[in-house]
Amino acid sequence: MKILLVDDEKINALSASRLLEKKGYKVVVASNGQEALDRLDESDFDCILMDIQMPEMDGYEAIERIRDEFVFGEKSKTPIIAMTVHCYSDAFEEFRRAGIEHYICKPFDFTNLL
C-alpha cells in the first residue's frame, strides 16, 4: 500500500512515516497542501493522510482540489484520512462534507494510525 502523508510538522511526519514503513507501507511525505497536490499529480496513492492546519495551503483547500474530478480524474476518489487536533462531537460530519472519509486525533496513538 502506498500512502501520501501530508504534515507540516517534521517530527510528526518522520515518526508516522517510519512507523508505517516498518509495517511494510510505502510512504511519500509532503509538508503542505500544494506539495500534496504535486505528489498526487506525479503518482497514484492508496490513501492520503492529511493534516488539516498547515501553512501555504491547508488541508481543506488541498482536499477540495483533490476532489476535483476534472483535475485528478480517478485520483480524486483516493481515500483521505484527516489528522487533526480538532476532535469534537461534530467534527466527523464536518470532515465528511469536506470529502474526508475518516479522521484520527493528534497526537495520535500509533495503534489507531495503523
Short mmCIF file of N, CA and C in Angstrom, two decimals, residues 2-111:
data_model
loop_
_atom_site.label_atom_id
_atom_site.label_comp_id
_atom_site.label_asym_id
_atom_site.label_seq_id
_atom_site.Cartn_x
_atom_site.Cartn_y
_atom_site.Cartn_z
N LYS A 2 0.55 2.20 -0.85
CA LYS A 2 1.32 3.43 -0.97
C LYS A 2 0.51 4.58 -0.37
N ILE A 3 1.12 5.28 0.58
CA ILE A 3 0.43 6.33 1.34
C ILE A 3 1.10 7.67 1.11
N LEU A 4 0.27 8.70 0.88
CA LEU A 4 0.75 10.07 0.85
C LEU A 4 0.49 10.66 2.22
N LEU A 5 1.54 11.03 2.93
CA LEU A 5 1.45 11.59 4.28
C LEU A 5 1.75 13.08 4.19
N VAL A 6 0.77 13.90 4.57
CA VAL A 6 0.89 15.35 4.45
C VAL A 6 0.85 15.96 5.84
N ASP A 7 1.97 16.52 6.27
CA ASP A 7 2.04 17.12 7.60
C ASP A 7 3.19 18.12 7.62
N ASP A 8 2.93 19.34 8.09
CA ASP A 8 3.97 20.36 8.14
C ASP A 8 4.91 20.20 9.33
N GLU A 9 4.51 19.42 10.33
CA GLU A 9 5.38 19.17 11.48
C GLU A 9 6.34 18.04 11.15
N LYS A 10 7.60 18.36 11.01
CA LYS A 10 8.59 17.37 10.57
C LYS A 10 8.67 16.17 11.50
N ILE A 11 8.59 16.39 12.80
CA ILE A 11 8.67 15.28 13.75
C ILE A 11 7.49 14.33 13.57
N ASN A 12 6.28 14.88 13.43
CA ASN A 12 5.09 14.04 13.20
C ASN A 12 5.24 13.24 11.91
N ALA A 13 5.65 13.92 10.85
CA ALA A 13 5.79 13.25 9.56
C ALA A 13 6.85 12.15 9.62
N LEU A 14 7.96 12.44 10.26
CA LEU A 14 9.05 11.47 10.36
C LEU A 14 8.64 10.26 11.18
N SER A 15 8.05 10.48 12.35
CA SER A 15 7.68 9.35 13.20
C SER A 15 6.57 8.51 12.55
N ALA A 16 5.58 9.15 11.96
CA ALA A 16 4.49 8.40 11.32
C ALA A 16 5.00 7.64 10.10
N SER A 17 5.83 8.27 9.29
CA SER A 17 6.32 7.59 8.09
C SER A 17 7.22 6.40 8.45
N ARG A 18 8.05 6.56 9.46
CA ARG A 18 8.91 5.43 9.88
C ARG A 18 8.09 4.27 10.41
N LEU A 19 7.08 4.57 11.20
CA LEU A 19 6.22 3.51 11.72
C LEU A 19 5.52 2.79 10.57
N LEU A 20 4.96 3.54 9.65
CA LEU A 20 4.25 2.94 8.52
C LEU A 20 5.19 2.13 7.64
N GLU A 21 6.39 2.64 7.41
CA GLU A 21 7.37 1.90 6.60
C GLU A 21 7.79 0.61 7.28
N LYS A 22 7.94 0.62 8.60
CA LYS A 22 8.28 -0.61 9.33
C LYS A 22 7.19 -1.66 9.19
N LYS A 23 5.96 -1.21 8.99
CA LYS A 23 4.83 -2.13 8.81
C LYS A 23 4.63 -2.52 7.34
N GLY A 24 5.55 -2.07 6.49
CA GLY A 24 5.53 -2.50 5.09
C GLY A 24 4.87 -1.56 4.11
N TYR A 25 4.45 -0.38 4.56
CA TYR A 25 3.83 0.59 3.66
C TYR A 25 4.89 1.44 2.98
N LYS A 26 4.63 1.84 1.75
CA LYS A 26 5.49 2.81 1.08
C LYS A 26 4.88 4.18 1.38
N VAL A 27 5.71 5.11 1.86
CA VAL A 27 5.22 6.41 2.29
C VAL A 27 5.94 7.52 1.53
N VAL A 28 5.17 8.45 1.01
CA VAL A 28 5.69 9.67 0.39
C VAL A 28 5.21 10.81 1.26
N VAL A 29 6.12 11.71 1.64
CA VAL A 29 5.79 12.80 2.56
C VAL A 29 5.71 14.12 1.80
N ALA A 30 4.70 14.91 2.14
CA ALA A 30 4.56 16.29 1.66
C ALA A 30 4.37 17.17 2.89
N SER A 31 4.88 18.41 2.84
CA SER A 31 4.83 19.26 4.03
C SER A 31 3.74 20.32 3.99
N ASN A 32 2.97 20.38 2.90
CA ASN A 32 1.83 21.29 2.83
C ASN A 32 0.89 20.85 1.72
N GLY A 33 -0.24 21.52 1.61
CA GLY A 33 -1.25 21.13 0.63
C GLY A 33 -0.77 21.19 -0.80
N GLN A 34 0.00 22.22 -1.15
CA GLN A 34 0.49 22.33 -2.52
C GLN A 34 1.43 21.18 -2.86
N GLU A 35 2.30 20.83 -1.94
CA GLU A 35 3.19 19.68 -2.18
C GLU A 35 2.37 18.40 -2.33
N ALA A 36 1.29 18.28 -1.56
CA ALA A 36 0.42 17.10 -1.68
C ALA A 36 -0.16 17.01 -3.09
N LEU A 37 -0.63 18.13 -3.62
CA LEU A 37 -1.18 18.15 -4.98
C LEU A 37 -0.12 17.76 -6.00
N ASP A 38 1.09 18.28 -5.81
CA ASP A 38 2.19 17.94 -6.71
C ASP A 38 2.51 16.45 -6.68
N ARG A 39 2.58 15.87 -5.48
CA ARG A 39 2.88 14.44 -5.34
C ARG A 39 1.76 13.60 -5.95
N LEU A 40 0.51 14.00 -5.74
CA LEU A 40 -0.62 13.25 -6.29
C LEU A 40 -0.63 13.35 -7.81
N ASP A 41 -0.20 14.47 -8.34
CA ASP A 41 -0.11 14.64 -9.79
C ASP A 41 0.94 13.70 -10.38
N GLU A 42 2.00 13.43 -9.61
CA GLU A 42 3.11 12.61 -10.07
C GLU A 42 2.88 11.11 -9.93
N SER A 43 2.02 10.70 -9.00
CA SER A 43 1.90 9.28 -8.67
C SER A 43 0.51 8.94 -8.14
N ASP A 44 0.21 7.65 -8.10
CA ASP A 44 -1.03 7.16 -7.51
C ASP A 44 -0.77 6.74 -6.07
N PHE A 45 -1.79 6.91 -5.22
CA PHE A 45 -1.70 6.52 -3.82
C PHE A 45 -2.95 5.74 -3.45
N ASP A 46 -2.78 4.83 -2.50
CA ASP A 46 -3.92 4.05 -1.99
C ASP A 46 -4.68 4.83 -0.93
N CYS A 47 -4.00 5.78 -0.29
CA CYS A 47 -4.59 6.52 0.82
C CYS A 47 -3.80 7.81 1.03
N ILE A 48 -4.49 8.84 1.52
CA ILE A 48 -3.84 10.10 1.87
C ILE A 48 -4.12 10.38 3.34
N LEU A 49 -3.06 10.59 4.10
CA LEU A 49 -3.18 11.05 5.49
C LEU A 49 -2.89 12.54 5.47
N MET A 50 -3.90 13.36 5.76
CA MET A 50 -3.81 14.80 5.56
C MET A 50 -3.96 15.58 6.85
N ASP A 51 -2.92 16.32 7.20
CA ASP A 51 -3.03 17.28 8.30
C ASP A 51 -3.98 18.38 7.82
N ILE A 52 -4.74 18.96 8.74
CA ILE A 52 -5.71 19.99 8.36
C ILE A 52 -5.11 21.39 8.43
N GLN A 53 -4.36 21.68 9.47
CA GLN A 53 -3.78 23.02 9.63
C GLN A 53 -2.32 23.02 9.19
N MET A 54 -2.08 23.69 8.04
CA MET A 54 -0.73 23.79 7.51
C MET A 54 -0.55 25.16 6.86
N PRO A 55 0.70 25.60 6.76
CA PRO A 55 0.95 26.87 6.07
C PRO A 55 0.83 26.69 4.55
N GLU A 56 0.81 27.78 3.84
CA GLU A 56 0.76 27.84 2.38
C GLU A 56 -0.58 27.37 1.83
N MET A 57 -0.94 26.13 2.04
CA MET A 57 -2.25 25.61 1.64
C MET A 57 -2.68 24.60 2.68
N ASP A 58 -3.79 24.87 3.36
CA ASP A 58 -4.23 23.96 4.41
C ASP A 58 -4.88 22.71 3.84
N GLY A 59 -5.19 21.79 4.73
CA GLY A 59 -5.76 20.52 4.31
C GLY A 59 -7.11 20.65 3.63
N TYR A 60 -7.95 21.55 4.11
CA TYR A 60 -9.27 21.72 3.49
C TYR A 60 -9.17 22.15 2.03
N GLU A 61 -8.31 23.13 1.76
CA GLU A 61 -8.15 23.59 0.39
C GLU A 61 -7.55 22.50 -0.49
N ALA A 62 -6.56 21.79 0.05
CA ALA A 62 -5.95 20.70 -0.72
C ALA A 62 -6.98 19.61 -1.04
N ILE A 63 -7.81 19.28 -0.06
CA ILE A 63 -8.82 18.24 -0.26
C ILE A 63 -9.84 18.69 -1.30
N GLU A 64 -10.24 19.95 -1.22
CA GLU A 64 -11.19 20.47 -2.21
C GLU A 64 -10.63 20.33 -3.62
N ARG A 65 -9.36 20.62 -3.78
CA ARG A 65 -8.73 20.49 -5.10
C ARG A 65 -8.56 19.03 -5.51
N ILE A 66 -8.20 18.18 -4.56
CA ILE A 66 -8.05 16.75 -4.85
C ILE A 66 -9.37 16.15 -5.31
N ARG A 67 -10.46 16.58 -4.73
CA ARG A 67 -11.78 16.03 -5.07
C ARG A 67 -12.32 16.53 -6.41
N ASP A 68 -11.58 17.39 -7.10
CA ASP A 68 -11.99 17.89 -8.42
C ASP A 68 -11.68 16.82 -9.48
N GLU A 69 -12.72 16.13 -9.93
CA GLU A 69 -12.55 15.04 -10.90
C GLU A 69 -11.97 15.52 -12.23
N PHE A 70 -12.21 16.76 -12.61
CA PHE A 70 -11.69 17.28 -13.87
C PHE A 70 -10.18 17.45 -13.82
N VAL A 71 -9.64 17.67 -12.64
CA VAL A 71 -8.20 17.84 -12.48
C VAL A 71 -7.51 16.50 -12.20
N PHE A 72 -8.06 15.71 -11.28
CA PHE A 72 -7.38 14.50 -10.84
C PHE A 72 -8.03 13.20 -11.32
N GLY A 73 -9.12 13.25 -12.03
CA GLY A 73 -9.74 12.04 -12.56
C GLY A 73 -10.02 11.03 -11.46
N GLU A 74 -9.60 9.78 -11.69
CA GLU A 74 -9.82 8.70 -10.71
C GLU A 74 -9.10 8.95 -9.39
N LYS A 75 -8.01 9.70 -9.44
CA LYS A 75 -7.27 10.00 -8.20
C LYS A 75 -8.12 10.83 -7.24
N SER A 76 -9.14 11.51 -7.76
CA SER A 76 -10.00 12.33 -6.90
C SER A 76 -10.79 11.48 -5.92
N LYS A 77 -10.82 10.17 -6.15
CA LYS A 77 -11.55 9.25 -5.27
C LYS A 77 -10.65 8.58 -4.24
N THR A 78 -9.38 8.97 -4.18
CA THR A 78 -8.45 8.40 -3.22
C THR A 78 -8.95 8.67 -1.79
N PRO A 79 -9.03 7.63 -0.96
CA PRO A 79 -9.48 7.84 0.43
C PRO A 79 -8.56 8.81 1.17
N ILE A 80 -9.18 9.72 1.92
CA ILE A 80 -8.43 10.71 2.70
C ILE A 80 -8.80 10.57 4.17
N ILE A 81 -7.77 10.47 4.99
CA ILE A 81 -7.93 10.42 6.44
C ILE A 81 -7.29 11.69 7.00
N ALA A 82 -8.08 12.50 7.69
CA ALA A 82 -7.56 13.72 8.29
C ALA A 82 -6.80 13.39 9.57
N MET A 83 -5.73 14.12 9.80
CA MET A 83 -5.00 14.05 11.06
C MET A 83 -5.15 15.43 11.69
N THR A 84 -5.81 15.50 12.84
CA THR A 84 -6.16 16.81 13.38
C THR A 84 -6.22 16.84 14.89
N VAL A 85 -6.04 18.02 15.44
CA VAL A 85 -6.24 18.24 16.86
C VAL A 85 -7.69 18.62 17.14
N HIS A 86 -8.45 18.89 16.08
CA HIS A 86 -9.84 19.31 16.21
C HIS A 86 -10.77 18.10 16.26
N CYS A 87 -10.81 17.48 17.41
CA CYS A 87 -11.64 16.30 17.61
C CYS A 87 -12.77 16.65 18.58
N TYR A 88 -13.86 17.04 18.02
CA TYR A 88 -15.03 17.39 18.81
C TYR A 88 -16.23 16.66 18.24
N SER A 89 -17.35 16.75 18.89
CA SER A 89 -18.51 15.90 18.57
C SER A 89 -19.00 16.05 17.14
N ASP A 90 -18.94 17.23 16.56
CA ASP A 90 -19.44 17.43 15.19
C ASP A 90 -18.35 17.35 14.13
N ALA A 91 -17.14 17.03 14.55
CA ALA A 91 -16.01 17.04 13.62
C ALA A 91 -16.20 16.08 12.46
N PHE A 92 -16.67 14.87 12.75
CA PHE A 92 -16.76 13.88 11.68
C PHE A 92 -17.71 14.34 10.58
N GLU A 93 -18.84 14.90 10.95
CA GLU A 93 -19.79 15.38 9.94
C GLU A 93 -19.18 16.51 9.11
N GLU A 94 -18.47 17.39 9.77
CA GLU A 94 -17.78 18.48 9.06
C GLU A 94 -16.75 17.92 8.08
N PHE A 95 -15.99 16.94 8.53
CA PHE A 95 -14.99 16.33 7.67
C PHE A 95 -15.62 15.61 6.48
N ARG A 96 -16.72 14.90 6.72
CA ARG A 96 -17.41 14.20 5.62
C ARG A 96 -17.84 15.17 4.54
N ARG A 97 -18.38 16.32 4.96
CA ARG A 97 -18.81 17.34 3.97
C ARG A 97 -17.62 17.85 3.17
N ALA A 98 -16.44 17.83 3.77
CA ALA A 98 -15.23 18.31 3.09
C ALA A 98 -14.61 17.25 2.19
N GLY A 99 -15.14 16.02 2.22
CA GLY A 99 -14.60 14.97 1.37
C GLY A 99 -13.62 14.05 2.07
N ILE A 100 -13.65 14.04 3.38
CA ILE A 100 -12.75 13.21 4.19
C ILE A 100 -13.51 11.96 4.65
N GLU A 101 -12.92 10.80 4.45
CA GLU A 101 -13.57 9.55 4.83
C GLU A 101 -13.50 9.24 6.32
N HIS A 102 -12.41 9.64 6.94
CA HIS A 102 -12.22 9.31 8.36
C HIS A 102 -11.21 10.30 8.93
N TYR A 103 -11.05 10.30 10.24
CA TYR A 103 -10.04 11.16 10.85
C TYR A 103 -9.46 10.46 12.07
N ILE A 104 -8.23 10.88 12.39
CA ILE A 104 -7.58 10.45 13.61
C ILE A 104 -7.14 11.70 14.36
N CYS A 105 -7.22 11.63 15.67
CA CYS A 105 -6.88 12.78 16.50
C CYS A 105 -5.38 12.83 16.78
N LYS A 106 -4.84 14.04 16.78
CA LYS A 106 -3.46 14.28 17.15
C LYS A 106 -3.43 14.73 18.60
N PRO A 107 -2.45 14.39 19.38
CA PRO A 107 -1.44 13.41 19.00
C PRO A 107 -2.09 12.04 18.90
N PHE A 108 -1.69 11.30 17.87
CA PHE A 108 -2.38 10.03 17.64
C PHE A 108 -1.63 8.86 18.25
N ASP A 109 -2.42 7.89 18.57
CA ASP A 109 -1.93 6.61 19.06
C ASP A 109 -1.54 5.81 17.81
N PHE A 110 -0.33 5.30 17.78
CA PHE A 110 0.13 4.61 16.58
C PHE A 110 -0.69 3.37 16.27
N THR A 111 -1.29 2.75 17.27
CA THR A 111 -2.18 1.61 17.03
C THR A 111 -3.39 2.08 16.23
#
